mmCIF file of C-alpha atoms and ligand atoms in Angstrom:
data_model
loop_
_atom_site.group_PDB
_atom_site.id
_atom_site.type_symbol
_atom_site.label_atom_id
_atom_site.label_comp_id
_atom_site.label_asym_id
_atom_site.label_seq_id
_atom_site.Cartn_x
_atom_site.Cartn_y
_atom_site.Cartn_z
ATOM 1 C CA MET N 1 -21.380 171.816 -77.325
ATOM 2 C CA ALA N 2 -22.406 169.445 -74.553
ATOM 3 C CA LEU N 3 -22.157 172.105 -71.840
ATOM 4 C CA THR N 4 -24.026 175.044 -73.334
ATOM 5 C CA GLY N 5 -25.460 177.279 -70.625
ATOM 6 C CA LYS N 6 -23.461 175.652 -67.824
ATOM 7 C CA VAL N 7 -21.222 177.634 -65.471
ATOM 8 C CA ALA N 8 -17.848 176.103 -64.611
ATOM 9 C CA VAL N 9 -15.314 177.200 -62.006
ATOM 10 C CA VAL N 10 -11.801 175.856 -62.622
ATOM 11 C CA THR N 11 -9.141 176.483 -59.984
ATOM 12 C CA GLY N 12 -5.519 177.039 -60.958
ATOM 13 C CA ALA N 13 -6.606 177.606 -64.549
ATOM 14 C CA SER N 14 -4.001 180.129 -65.664
ATOM 15 C CA ARG N 15 -1.590 177.398 -66.773
ATOM 16 C CA GLY N 16 -1.126 173.710 -67.467
ATOM 17 C CA ILE N 17 -3.895 171.184 -66.934
ATOM 18 C CA GLY N 18 -6.316 173.740 -65.441
ATOM 19 C CA ARG N 19 -5.994 176.016 -68.440
ATOM 20 C CA ALA N 20 -6.553 173.103 -70.840
ATOM 21 C CA ILE N 21 -9.660 172.050 -68.882
ATOM 22 C CA ALA N 22 -10.999 175.628 -68.882
ATOM 23 C CA MET N 23 -10.470 175.914 -72.645
ATOM 24 C CA ARG N 24 -12.141 172.560 -73.328
ATOM 25 C CA LEU N 25 -15.170 173.303 -71.127
ATOM 26 C CA ALA N 26 -15.533 176.656 -72.900
ATOM 27 C CA ASP N 27 -15.296 174.852 -76.266
ATOM 28 C CA GLU N 28 -18.204 172.714 -75.097
ATOM 29 C CA GLY N 29 -20.233 175.872 -74.431
ATOM 30 C CA ALA N 30 -19.678 176.446 -70.715
ATOM 31 C CA MET N 31 -19.133 179.884 -69.198
ATOM 32 C CA VAL N 32 -15.842 179.522 -67.369
ATOM 33 C CA VAL N 33 -14.399 181.177 -64.285
ATOM 34 C CA ILE N 34 -10.610 181.010 -64.371
ATOM 35 C CA ASP N 35 -9.298 181.034 -60.828
ATOM 36 C CA HIS N 36 -5.640 181.951 -60.335
ATOM 37 C CA PRO N 37 -3.567 182.998 -57.332
ATOM 38 C CA GLY N 38 -1.575 185.912 -58.603
ATOM 39 C CA ASP N 39 -0.327 186.080 -62.161
ATOM 40 C CA ASP N 40 -2.834 188.362 -63.865
ATOM 41 C CA ASP N 41 -1.099 188.177 -67.255
ATOM 42 C CA ALA N 42 -1.338 184.399 -67.555
ATOM 43 C CA ALA N 43 -4.978 184.369 -66.436
ATOM 44 C CA ASP N 44 -5.883 187.221 -68.780
ATOM 45 C CA ALA N 45 -4.182 185.369 -71.632
ATOM 46 C CA ALA N 46 -6.313 182.293 -70.871
ATOM 47 C CA VAL N 47 -9.483 184.419 -70.901
ATOM 48 C CA ASP N 48 -8.427 186.025 -74.205
ATOM 49 C CA ALA N 49 -7.735 182.620 -75.757
ATOM 50 C CA ILE N 50 -11.234 181.433 -74.810
ATOM 51 C CA ARG N 51 -12.893 184.598 -76.115
ATOM 52 C CA GLN N 52 -10.960 184.369 -79.379
ATOM 53 C CA GLN N 53 -12.523 180.945 -79.885
ATOM 54 C CA GLY N 54 -15.964 182.471 -79.339
ATOM 55 C CA GLY N 55 -16.245 181.327 -75.721
ATOM 56 C CA GLU N 56 -17.129 183.134 -72.511
ATOM 57 C CA ALA N 57 -14.811 183.437 -69.502
ATOM 58 C CA ILE N 58 -13.674 185.691 -66.678
ATOM 59 C CA ALA N 59 -10.610 185.534 -64.457
ATOM 60 C CA VAL N 60 -10.793 185.859 -60.664
ATOM 61 C CA LYS N 61 -7.767 186.113 -58.439
ATOM 62 C CA ALA N 62 -8.151 183.788 -55.445
ATOM 63 C CA ASP N 63 -5.767 181.610 -53.459
ATOM 64 C CA VAL N 64 -7.758 178.407 -52.895
ATOM 65 C CA SER N 65 -6.103 177.802 -49.525
ATOM 66 C CA SER N 66 -7.740 180.975 -48.157
ATOM 67 C CA ALA N 67 -11.404 180.824 -47.119
ATOM 68 C CA GLN N 68 -11.718 184.578 -47.674
ATOM 69 C CA ASP N 69 -10.329 184.303 -51.198
ATOM 70 C CA VAL N 70 -12.645 181.388 -51.967
ATOM 71 C CA ASP N 71 -15.588 183.538 -50.825
ATOM 72 C CA VAL N 72 -14.445 186.198 -53.301
ATOM 73 C CA LEU N 73 -14.147 183.564 -56.060
ATOM 74 C CA PHE N 74 -17.760 182.469 -55.627
ATOM 75 C CA ALA N 75 -19.106 185.985 -55.029
ATOM 76 C CA GLU N 76 -17.608 187.051 -58.381
ATOM 77 C CA THR N 77 -18.929 183.904 -60.051
ATOM 78 C CA LEU N 78 -22.475 184.534 -58.791
ATOM 79 C CA LYS N 79 -22.270 188.218 -59.714
ATOM 80 C CA GLN N 80 -21.256 187.410 -63.287
ATOM 81 C CA TYR N 81 -22.987 184.082 -64.054
ATOM 82 C CA HIS N 82 -25.541 183.627 -61.200
ATOM 83 C CA THR N 83 -24.827 179.969 -60.398
ATOM 84 C CA VAL N 84 -22.276 177.126 -60.501
ATOM 85 C CA ASP N 85 -22.905 173.858 -62.365
ATOM 86 C CA ILE N 86 -19.387 172.440 -62.648
ATOM 87 C CA MET N 87 -16.618 172.719 -60.044
ATOM 88 C CA VAL N 88 -13.144 171.617 -61.078
ATOM 89 C CA ASN N 89 -10.645 171.406 -58.215
ATOM 90 C CA ASN N 90 -7.385 171.537 -60.130
ATOM 91 C CA ALA N 91 -5.079 173.974 -58.300
ATOM 92 C CA GLY N 92 -2.061 172.176 -56.944
ATOM 93 C CA ILE N 93 1.639 172.456 -56.263
ATOM 94 C CA CYS N 94 4.365 169.834 -55.968
ATOM 95 C CA PRO N 95 7.773 171.257 -55.058
ATOM 96 C CA PHE N 96 10.024 168.170 -55.017
ATOM 97 C CA VAL N 97 11.911 167.934 -51.711
ATOM 98 C CA ASP N 98 13.936 165.403 -49.776
ATOM 99 C CA TRP N 99 12.074 163.932 -46.768
ATOM 100 C CA PHE N 100 14.802 165.086 -44.342
ATOM 101 C CA ASP N 101 14.560 168.651 -45.647
ATOM 102 C CA LEU N 102 10.756 168.796 -45.544
ATOM 103 C CA THR N 103 9.623 171.619 -43.264
ATOM 104 C CA GLU N 104 6.337 171.961 -41.435
ATOM 105 C CA GLU N 105 5.732 175.167 -43.374
ATOM 106 C CA LEU N 106 6.015 173.423 -46.760
ATOM 107 C CA TRP N 107 3.868 170.495 -45.558
ATOM 108 C CA ASP N 108 1.147 172.984 -44.526
ATOM 109 C CA ARG N 109 1.384 174.977 -47.771
ATOM 110 C CA VAL N 110 1.043 171.900 -49.991
ATOM 111 C CA HIS N 111 -1.858 170.588 -47.886
ATOM 112 C CA GLY N 112 -3.457 174.050 -47.823
ATOM 113 C CA ILE N 113 -3.547 174.408 -51.600
ATOM 114 C CA ASN N 114 -4.008 170.793 -52.724
ATOM 115 C CA LEU N 115 -6.391 169.421 -50.100
ATOM 116 C CA LYS N 116 -7.905 172.262 -48.075
ATOM 117 C CA GLY N 117 -8.437 174.171 -51.325
ATOM 118 C CA ALA N 118 -10.510 171.282 -52.695
ATOM 119 C CA PHE N 119 -12.494 171.193 -49.429
ATOM 120 C CA LEU N 120 -13.210 174.936 -49.427
ATOM 121 C CA CYS N 121 -14.226 175.074 -53.092
ATOM 122 C CA SER N 122 -16.269 171.858 -52.986
ATOM 123 C CA ARG N 123 -18.154 173.067 -49.901
ATOM 124 C CA ARG N 124 -18.976 176.440 -51.430
ATOM 125 C CA ALA N 125 -19.875 175.053 -54.886
ATOM 126 C CA SER N 126 -22.043 172.239 -53.513
ATOM 127 C CA THR N 127 -23.942 174.661 -51.275
ATOM 128 C CA ILE N 128 -24.825 176.763 -54.327
ATOM 129 C CA MET N 129 -25.754 173.652 -56.353
ATOM 130 C CA ARG N 130 -27.969 172.393 -53.507
ATOM 131 C CA ASP N 131 -29.657 175.763 -52.956
ATOM 132 C CA HIS N 132 -30.263 176.265 -56.697
ATOM 133 C CA GLN N 133 -31.643 172.699 -56.966
ATOM 134 C CA HIS N 134 -30.097 171.910 -60.350
ATOM 135 C CA GLY N 135 -27.556 169.261 -59.414
ATOM 136 C CA GLY N 136 -23.988 169.599 -60.539
ATOM 137 C CA ARG N 137 -20.590 168.109 -61.085
ATOM 138 C CA ILE N 138 -17.554 168.234 -58.809
ATOM 139 C CA ILE N 139 -14.390 167.017 -60.512
ATOM 140 C CA SER N 140 -11.072 166.929 -58.690
ATOM 141 C CA VAL N 141 -7.681 166.569 -60.291
ATOM 142 C CA SER N 142 -6.029 164.056 -57.981
ATOM 143 C CA SER N 143 -3.020 162.091 -59.277
ATOM 144 C CA ILE N 144 -1.528 158.673 -59.890
ATOM 145 C CA SER N 145 0.238 159.701 -56.654
ATOM 146 C CA ALA N 146 -2.981 158.826 -54.832
ATOM 147 C CA LEU N 147 -2.089 155.198 -55.614
ATOM 148 C CA VAL N 148 1.714 155.125 -55.476
ATOM 149 C CA GLY N 149 4.392 156.751 -53.372
ATOM 150 C CA GLY N 150 6.992 159.291 -54.421
ATOM 151 C CA GLY N 151 10.326 159.650 -52.609
ATOM 152 C CA LEU N 152 10.528 163.404 -53.192
ATOM 153 C CA GLN N 153 6.766 163.878 -52.788
ATOM 154 C CA THR N 154 6.081 162.755 -49.207
ATOM 155 C CA HIS N 155 4.118 165.974 -48.608
ATOM 156 C CA TYR N 156 2.254 165.734 -51.937
ATOM 157 C CA THR N 157 1.046 162.133 -52.257
ATOM 158 C CA PRO N 158 -1.087 162.283 -49.060
ATOM 159 C CA THR N 159 -2.888 165.349 -50.441
ATOM 160 C CA LYS N 160 -3.738 163.530 -53.669
ATOM 161 C CA ALA N 161 -4.965 160.445 -51.803
ATOM 162 C CA GLY N 162 -6.959 162.862 -49.629
ATOM 163 C CA VAL N 163 -8.586 164.606 -52.584
ATOM 164 C CA ARG N 164 -9.614 161.250 -54.060
ATOM 165 C CA SER N 165 -11.048 160.173 -50.706
ATOM 166 C CA LEU N 166 -12.880 163.504 -50.346
ATOM 167 C CA MET N 167 -14.631 162.880 -53.669
ATOM 168 C CA GLN N 168 -15.653 159.393 -52.535
ATOM 169 C CA SER N 169 -17.186 160.700 -49.306
ATOM 170 C CA LEU N 170 -18.830 163.683 -51.007
ATOM 171 C CA ALA N 171 -20.384 161.351 -53.576
ATOM 172 C CA ILE N 172 -22.363 159.840 -50.689
ATOM 173 C CA VAL N 173 -23.332 163.190 -49.172
ATOM 174 C CA LEU N 174 -24.186 164.966 -52.413
ATOM 175 C CA GLY N 175 -25.733 162.155 -54.486
ATOM 176 C CA PRO N 176 -29.224 162.886 -53.115
ATOM 177 C CA TYR N 177 -28.865 166.431 -54.504
ATOM 178 C CA GLY N 178 -27.975 165.200 -57.993
ATOM 179 C CA ILE N 179 -24.355 166.268 -57.589
ATOM 180 C CA THR N 180 -21.717 163.822 -58.826
ATOM 181 C CA CYS N 181 -18.197 163.841 -57.376
ATOM 182 C CA ASN N 182 -15.298 162.188 -59.173
ATOM 183 C CA SER N 183 -11.526 162.323 -59.467
ATOM 184 C CA ILE N 184 -9.148 162.298 -62.388
ATOM 185 C CA LEU N 185 -5.769 160.686 -61.674
ATOM 186 C CA PRO N 186 -3.236 161.987 -64.198
ATOM 187 C CA GLY N 187 0.055 160.162 -64.673
ATOM 188 C CA SER N 188 3.019 162.187 -65.950
ATOM 189 C CA ILE N 189 1.711 165.202 -67.840
ATOM 190 C CA LEU N 190 4.267 167.691 -69.151
ATOM 191 C CA THR N 191 3.534 171.086 -67.543
ATOM 192 C CA ASP N 192 5.376 173.732 -65.537
ATOM 193 C CA ILE N 193 4.949 171.581 -62.405
ATOM 194 C CA ASN N 194 7.579 169.115 -63.692
ATOM 195 C CA ARG N 195 9.298 170.993 -66.528
ATOM 196 C CA GLU N 196 12.466 171.509 -64.489
ATOM 197 C CA HIS N 197 12.526 167.810 -63.505
ATOM 198 C CA TYR N 198 12.218 166.756 -67.136
ATOM 199 C CA ARG N 199 14.970 169.069 -68.375
ATOM 200 C CA ASP N 200 17.169 166.102 -67.486
ATOM 201 C CA GLN N 201 16.906 164.084 -70.724
ATOM 202 C CA ALA N 202 17.891 160.855 -68.948
ATOM 203 C CA ILE N 203 14.934 161.174 -66.545
ATOM 204 C CA LEU N 204 12.608 162.121 -69.392
ATOM 205 C CA GLU N 205 13.673 159.115 -71.453
ATOM 206 C CA ARG N 206 13.439 156.740 -68.451
ATOM 207 C CA ASP N 207 9.880 157.850 -67.670
ATOM 208 C CA ARG N 208 8.825 157.806 -71.322
ATOM 209 C CA LYS N 209 9.979 154.200 -71.631
ATOM 210 C CA ARG N 210 7.889 153.209 -68.597
ATOM 211 C CA ILE N 211 4.713 154.426 -70.298
ATOM 212 C CA PRO N 212 3.214 151.780 -72.621
ATOM 213 C CA LEU N 213 1.719 154.447 -74.899
ATOM 214 C CA GLY N 214 5.260 155.792 -75.374
ATOM 215 C CA ARG N 215 4.857 159.438 -74.416
ATOM 216 C CA LEU N 216 4.257 161.743 -71.492
ATOM 217 C CA GLY N 217 0.741 163.116 -71.278
ATOM 218 C CA ASP N 218 -0.467 166.426 -72.645
ATOM 219 C CA PRO N 219 -2.847 168.671 -70.635
ATOM 220 C CA LYS N 220 -5.442 168.083 -73.382
ATOM 221 C CA ASP N 221 -5.432 164.366 -72.486
ATOM 222 C CA ILE N 222 -6.847 165.361 -69.086
ATOM 223 C CA ALA N 223 -9.148 168.077 -70.409
ATOM 224 C CA GLY N 224 -11.116 165.604 -72.529
ATOM 225 C CA VAL N 225 -11.773 163.402 -69.502
ATOM 226 C CA ALA N 226 -12.892 166.416 -67.451
ATOM 227 C CA ALA N 227 -15.310 167.399 -70.243
ATOM 228 C CA PHE N 228 -16.710 163.856 -70.243
ATOM 229 C CA LEU N 229 -17.198 163.828 -66.455
ATOM 230 C CA ALA N 230 -18.918 167.220 -66.711
ATOM 231 C CA SER N 231 -21.251 166.000 -69.453
ATOM 232 C CA GLU N 232 -24.655 164.345 -69.348
ATOM 233 C CA ASP N 233 -23.049 161.099 -70.571
ATOM 234 C CA ALA N 234 -21.364 160.786 -67.137
ATOM 235 C CA ARG N 235 -24.622 161.246 -65.189
ATOM 236 C CA TYR N 236 -24.436 157.816 -63.480
ATOM 237 C CA ILE N 237 -20.761 158.051 -62.476
ATOM 238 C CA THR N 238 -20.037 159.228 -58.950
ATOM 239 C CA GLY N 239 -17.492 158.410 -56.249
ATOM 240 C CA SER N 240 -15.299 157.131 -59.035
ATOM 241 C CA ASP N 241 -11.931 157.968 -60.482
ATOM 242 C CA ILE N 242 -10.324 157.751 -63.891
ATOM 243 C CA LEU N 243 -6.609 157.011 -64.186
ATOM 244 C CA VAL N 244 -5.199 158.840 -67.220
ATOM 245 C CA ASP N 245 -1.571 157.716 -67.375
ATOM 246 C CA GLY N 246 -0.862 156.070 -70.724
ATOM 247 C CA GLY N 247 -0.670 152.712 -68.903
ATOM 248 C CA LEU N 248 2.119 153.735 -66.503
ATOM 249 C CA PHE N 249 0.484 152.263 -63.384
ATOM 250 C CA VAL N 250 0.053 148.737 -64.753
ATOM 251 C CA ASN N 251 3.606 148.536 -66.106
ATOM 252 C CA LEU N 252 5.160 147.229 -62.906
ATOM 253 C CA GLN N 253 6.935 144.015 -63.900
HETATM 254 P P1 LIG S 1 1.045 173.874 -63.179
HETATM 255 O O1 LIG S 1 1.277 173.962 -64.645
HETATM 256 O O2 LIG S 1 2.121 174.236 -62.249
HETATM 257 O O3 LIG S 1 -0.275 174.690 -62.854
HETATM 258 C C1 LIG S 1 -0.735 174.838 -61.528
HETATM 259 C C2 LIG S 1 -1.818 175.867 -61.496
HETATM 260 O O4 LIG S 1 -2.283 175.998 -60.145
HETATM 261 C C3 LIG S 1 -1.341 177.247 -61.945
HETATM 262 O O5 LIG S 1 -2.348 177.876 -62.686
HETATM 263 C C4 LIG S 1 -1.109 177.950 -60.616
HETATM 264 O O6 LIG S 1 -1.220 179.375 -60.715
HETATM 265 C C5 LIG S 1 -2.248 177.375 -59.805
HETATM 266 N N1 LIG S 1 -2.083 177.571 -58.372
HETATM 267 C C6 LIG S 1 -0.964 177.416 -57.615
HETATM 268 N N2 LIG S 1 -1.211 177.748 -56.349
HETATM 269 C C7 LIG S 1 -2.520 178.142 -56.283
HETATM 270 C C8 LIG S 1 -3.349 178.645 -55.264
HETATM 271 N N3 LIG S 1 -2.908 178.808 -54.011
HETATM 272 N N4 LIG S 1 -4.642 178.958 -55.570
HETATM 273 C C9 LIG S 1 -5.100 178.829 -56.831
HETATM 274 N N5 LIG S 1 -4.350 178.364 -57.848
HETATM 275 C C10 LIG S 1 -3.067 178.026 -57.577
HETATM 276 O O7 LIG S 1 0.639 172.366 -62.768
HETATM 277 P P2 LIG S 1 -0.252 171.252 -63.497
HETATM 278 O O8 LIG S 1 0.655 170.150 -63.867
HETATM 279 O O9 LIG S 1 -1.139 171.858 -64.514
HETATM 280 O O10 LIG S 1 -1.092 170.746 -62.243
HETATM 281 C C11 LIG S 1 -2.495 170.894 -62.137
HETATM 282 C C12 LIG S 1 -3.027 169.838 -61.203
HETATM 283 O O11 LIG S 1 -2.745 168.539 -61.749
HETATM 284 C C13 LIG S 1 -2.369 169.858 -59.821
HETATM 285 O O12 LIG S 1 -3.347 169.621 -58.828
HETATM 286 C C14 LIG S 1 -1.402 168.689 -59.868
HETATM 287 O O13 LIG S 1 -1.164 168.141 -58.612
HETATM 288 C C15 LIG S 1 -2.176 167.729 -60.767
HETATM 289 N N6 LIG S 1 -1.327 166.713 -61.400
HETATM 290 C C16 LIG S 1 -0.373 167.051 -62.306
HETATM 291 C C17 LIG S 1 0.401 166.065 -62.884
HETATM 292 C C18 LIG S 1 1.466 166.365 -63.902
HETATM 293 O O14 LIG S 1 2.221 165.433 -64.253
HETATM 294 N N7 LIG S 1 1.569 167.568 -64.404
HETATM 295 C C19 LIG S 1 0.199 164.723 -62.531
HETATM 296 C C20 LIG S 1 -0.774 164.418 -61.605
HETATM 297 C C21 LIG S 1 -1.553 165.422 -61.051
HETATM 298 P P3 LIG S 1 0.120 180.273 -60.962
HETATM 299 O O15 LIG S 1 0.546 179.968 -62.355
HETATM 300 O O16 LIG S 1 -0.323 181.692 -60.832
HETATM 301 O O17 LIG S 1 1.101 179.853 -59.927
#
């Protein structure tokens, strides 16, 4: 229970990695705000799962790419829990698309959610942390795609490099306020974001073989790292990133 009494906001927490992070932070004693853009049932199910384990959580509907929605997210958080100690920028989309079919609209949507969303939430959370003078943690779920390209992800990889870079710059700005800013770079984690892609057994097997630890990641593999970065044990880590990929990145030759 390393996070007892802390308030955590996790974006895109109705499913996948965000949900696993929300559940883990709640297990560690944090009060958790589950942000989600529209599916009330999935978000309510995540809140129920946390409460059934004796934890505390609420769900707030907010599209992170909208400044107005982000204002609502933090207004509800302050109304319910009075502050923010841990901000997890997790919300993200990655609709695979060929470069020659990539539209300006899709480019803007992916950047709006993945990168602008992290900007809006980090700005709002850090302002509260600064004003309340208790320090804090900002943790962004970037990607191995911040380090490598992706032929069907030309709109996505720049957002993940951008999120990682945002954490590096914010570490400088927010360090004097006791706020640490770090990124997690997941490799291939099996969630709804890639479930369709991995229905093809040949692709699944090819990717599995490229991972030295011999399996795709599970959202819980990321949640444990987020809990560590949120904890007191990570107090001297800022502007850093942790690659959580089962060894995929180093297996080049
Ligand atoms: P996922 O299962 O598709 O979950 C994405 C979550 O983001 C959902 O809860 C979704 O809500 C939410 N979301 C979508 N648009 C949003 C918006 N405008 N505002 C707020 N929330 C929004 O994907 P995931 O794999 O868990 O991905 C989570 C993060 O990990 C993403 O940033 C992704 O880029 C990153 N990542 C994933 C992998 C991987 O292999 N899975 C690898 C590297 C990085 P709805 O369910 O309501 O749509």
